[in-house]
Amino acid sequence: MVDKKVQAKAKAAVTKAKTAAKAALAGANNRRQRKIRVRPTFYRPKTQIQARKPRYPRRSVPKKQSLDKFAIVQYPLTTESAMKKIEDNNTLVFIVDKRANKFQIKAAVKDLYDIDVAKVNTLIRPDGHKKAFVHLAQDHDALEVANKIGII
């Protein structure tokens, strides 16, 4: 019984050796082509860059998003000129965070009040606050939205 196992192992080793000898005779391993160099300048090859896998977090608490929709839109303006804009130009006027850009203002107003915004104009007032003129899309009425918000 043991004799047959040993014979089978020996036979497998012989066949493996024969295939290795055949491959060595064929010379498949030593026929690598040399790369043709076409430029005189030699650049050292790029080495592999490992992905970072830190052993511990560098910050104990992740930085929270400083500008969310509630921080961007601070409050609507209720001045007479703002009321005129609501009635005549289909435009709402808000005081917004100074760091917010027009895209962020548009997204925040859309989220908060469920209205489509056509465009946003901004200016920074002399007192340092940013004022945003939010032009509503044709299918939304600024008067209705102002009533819903509680401006009027």
CSV table of C-alpha atoms in Angstrom, one decimal:
chain,number,residue,atom,x,y,z
A,1,MET,CA,0.0,0.0,0.0
A,2,VAL,CA,2.7,2.4,1.0
A,3,ASP,CA,4.8,1.2,-1.9
A,4,LYS,CA,2.1,2.3,-4.4
A,5,LYS,CA,1.9,5.8,-2.9
A,6,VAL,CA,5.7,6.2,-3.1
A,7,GLN,CA,5.7,4.9,-6.7
A,8,ALA,CA,2.9,7.4,-7.7
A,9,LYS,CA,4.9,10.3,-6.1
A,10,ALA,CA,8.1,9.2,-7.9
A,11,LYS,CA,6.2,9.0,-11.2
A,12,ALA,CA,4.7,12.5,-10.8
A,13,ALA,CA,8.2,13.9,-10.0
A,14,VAL,CA,9.6,12.3,-13.1
A,15,THR,CA,6.9,13.7,-15.4
A,16,LYS,CA,7.4,17.1,-13.8
A,17,ALA,CA,11.2,16.9,-14.4
A,18,LYS,CA,10.6,15.9,-18.0
A,19,THR,CA,8.3,18.9,-18.7
A,20,ALA,CA,10.8,21.2,-17.0
A,21,ALA,CA,13.6,19.8,-19.2
A,22,LYS,CA,11.5,20.3,-22.3
A,23,ALA,CA,10.8,23.9,-21.4
A,24,ALA,CA,14.5,24.5,-20.7
A,25,LEU,CA,15.4,23.1,-24.1
A,26,ALA,CA,12.8,25.2,-25.8
A,27,GLY,CA,14.4,28.2,-24.1
A,28,ALA,CA,11.1,30.1,-23.4
A,29,ASN,CA,12.6,31.7,-20.3
A,30,ASN,CA,15.7,33.3,-21.9
A,31,ARG,CA,14.1,34.9,-25.0
A,32,ARG,CA,13.1,38.2,-23.5
A,33,GLN,CA,13.3,41.1,-25.9
A,34,ARG,CA,15.3,44.1,-25.0
A,35,LYS,CA,13.3,47.3,-24.9
A,36,ILE,CA,14.5,49.7,-27.6
A,37,ARG,CA,15.4,53.1,-26.2
A,38,VAL,CA,14.5,55.9,-28.5
A,39,ARG,CA,15.4,59.0,-26.4
A,40,PRO,CA,18.8,59.8,-24.9
A,41,THR,CA,17.3,61.0,-21.6
A,42,PHE,CA,16.9,58.4,-18.9
A,43,TYR,CA,14.1,58.7,-16.4
A,44,ARG,CA,14.0,56.6,-13.3
A,45,PRO,CA,10.9,54.3,-13.4
A,46,LYS,CA,8.0,55.3,-11.2
A,47,THR,CA,7.9,53.3,-8.0
A,48,GLN,CA,4.7,51.8,-6.6
A,49,ILE,CA,2.8,54.2,-4.3
A,50,GLN,CA,1.1,52.4,-1.5
A,51,ALA,CA,-2.4,53.3,-0.4
A,52,ARG,CA,-2.5,54.9,3.0
A,53,LYS,CA,-3.7,52.7,5.9
A,54,PRO,CA,-3.2,54.7,9.0
A,55,ARG,CA,-2.9,52.8,12.3
A,56,TYR,CA,-5.0,55.5,14.1
A,57,PRO,CA,-7.1,58.5,13.1
A,58,ARG,CA,-5.2,61.7,12.9
A,59,ARG,CA,-8.3,63.6,14.2
A,60,SER,CA,-10.3,62.3,17.1
A,61,VAL,CA,-13.6,63.8,15.8
A,62,PRO,CA,-14.3,64.2,12.1
A,63,LYS,CA,-14.8,67.8,11.0
A,64,LYS,CA,-18.5,68.6,10.7
A,65,GLN,CA,-20.0,70.2,7.7
A,66,SER,CA,-19.9,73.9,8.5
A,67,LEU,CA,-22.4,75.0,5.9
A,68,ASP,CA,-25.7,73.1,5.8
A,69,LYS,CA,-28.9,74.3,4.4
A,70,PHE,CA,-30.0,75.8,7.7
A,71,ALA,CA,-26.7,77.7,8.2
A,72,ILE,CA,-26.7,79.0,4.6
A,73,VAL,CA,-30.1,80.7,4.6
A,74,GLN,CA,-30.3,82.8,7.8
A,75,TYR,CA,-33.5,84.8,7.4
A,76,PRO,CA,-35.7,86.5,4.8
A,77,LEU,CA,-35.6,90.2,4.4
A,78,THR,CA,-38.9,92.1,5.0
A,79,THR,CA,-38.0,95.6,4.0
A,80,GLU,CA,-40.2,97.6,1.6
A,81,SER,CA,-37.8,97.1,-1.3
A,82,ALA,CA,-37.8,93.4,-0.6
A,83,MET,CA,-41.6,93.4,-0.7
A,84,LYS,CA,-41.6,95.3,-4.0
A,85,LYS,CA,-39.3,92.6,-5.4
A,86,ILE,CA,-41.7,89.9,-4.3
A,87,GLU,CA,-44.6,91.5,-5.9
A,88,ASP,CA,-43.0,92.9,-9.1
A,89,ASN,CA,-40.1,90.6,-10.0
A,90,ASN,CA,-41.2,87.2,-8.5
A,91,THR,CA,-38.1,87.4,-6.3
A,92,LEU,CA,-37.4,86.5,-2.7
A,93,VAL,CA,-34.7,88.3,-0.7
A,94,PHE,CA,-32.7,86.5,2.0
A,95,ILE,CA,-29.8,87.2,4.2
A,96,VAL,CA,-27.4,84.3,3.8
A,97,ASP,CA,-24.0,83.1,5.1
A,98,LYS,CA,-21.2,85.2,3.7
A,99,ARG,CA,-19.2,82.0,2.7
A,100,ALA,CA,-22.1,80.5,0.7
A,101,ASN,CA,-21.9,80.7,-3.1
A,102,LYS,CA,-24.9,81.0,-5.5
A,103,PHE,CA,-25.1,77.2,-6.1
A,104,GLN,CA,-25.3,76.5,-2.4
A,105,ILE,CA,-27.9,79.2,-1.9
A,106,LYS,CA,-30.0,77.8,-4.7
A,107,ALA,CA,-29.8,74.3,-3.4
A,108,ALA,CA,-30.6,75.4,0.2
A,109,VAL,CA,-33.7,77.4,-0.8
A,110,LYS,CA,-34.9,74.6,-3.0
A,111,ASP,CA,-34.5,72.2,-0.1
A,112,LEU,CA,-36.0,74.4,2.6
A,113,TYR,CA,-39.0,75.8,0.7
A,114,ASP,CA,-39.7,73.2,-2.0
A,115,ILE,CA,-39.5,75.7,-4.8
A,116,ASP,CA,-37.7,75.9,-8.2
A,117,VAL,CA,-35.1,78.6,-8.4
A,118,ALA,CA,-34.4,80.3,-11.7
A,119,LYS,CA,-31.3,82.2,-10.6
A,120,VAL,CA,-29.6,83.8,-7.7
A,121,ASN,CA,-28.0,87.3,-7.5
A,122,THR,CA,-25.9,88.2,-4.5
A,123,LEU,CA,-24.3,91.2,-3.0
A,124,ILE,CA,-22.4,92.0,0.2
A,125,ARG,CA,-24.0,94.8,2.1
A,126,PRO,CA,-22.0,97.6,3.8
A,127,ASP,CA,-22.7,96.0,7.2
A,128,GLY,CA,-20.9,92.8,6.0
A,129,HIS,CA,-23.9,90.5,5.5
A,130,LYS,CA,-24.6,88.8,2.2
A,131,LYS,CA,-27.9,89.5,0.6
A,132,ALA,CA,-29.3,87.0,-1.9
A,133,PHE,CA,-32.0,87.8,-4.5
A,134,VAL,CA,-33.6,84.5,-5.4
A,135,HIS,CA,-35.5,84.6,-8.6
A,136,LEU,CA,-38.2,81.9,-8.7
A,137,ALA,CA,-39.1,79.8,-11.7
A,138,GLN,CA,-42.2,80.9,-13.7
A,139,ASP,CA,-44.4,78.2,-12.3
A,140,HIS,CA,-43.9,79.4,-8.7
A,141,ASP,CA,-45.4,82.6,-7.3
A,142,ALA,CA,-43.2,84.5,-4.8
A,143,LEU,CA,-46.2,86.0,-3.0
A,144,GLU,CA,-47.5,82.5,-2.2
A,145,VAL,CA,-44.1,81.3,-1.0
A,146,ALA,CA,-43.7,84.5,1.1
A,147,ASN,CA,-47.1,83.8,2.7
A,148,LYS,CA,-46.1,80.2,3.4
A,149,ILE,CA,-42.8,81.3,4.9
A,150,GLY,CA,-44.5,84.0,7.0
A,151,ILE,CA,-42.9,87.1,5.5
A,152,ILE,CA,-46.2,88.7,4.7
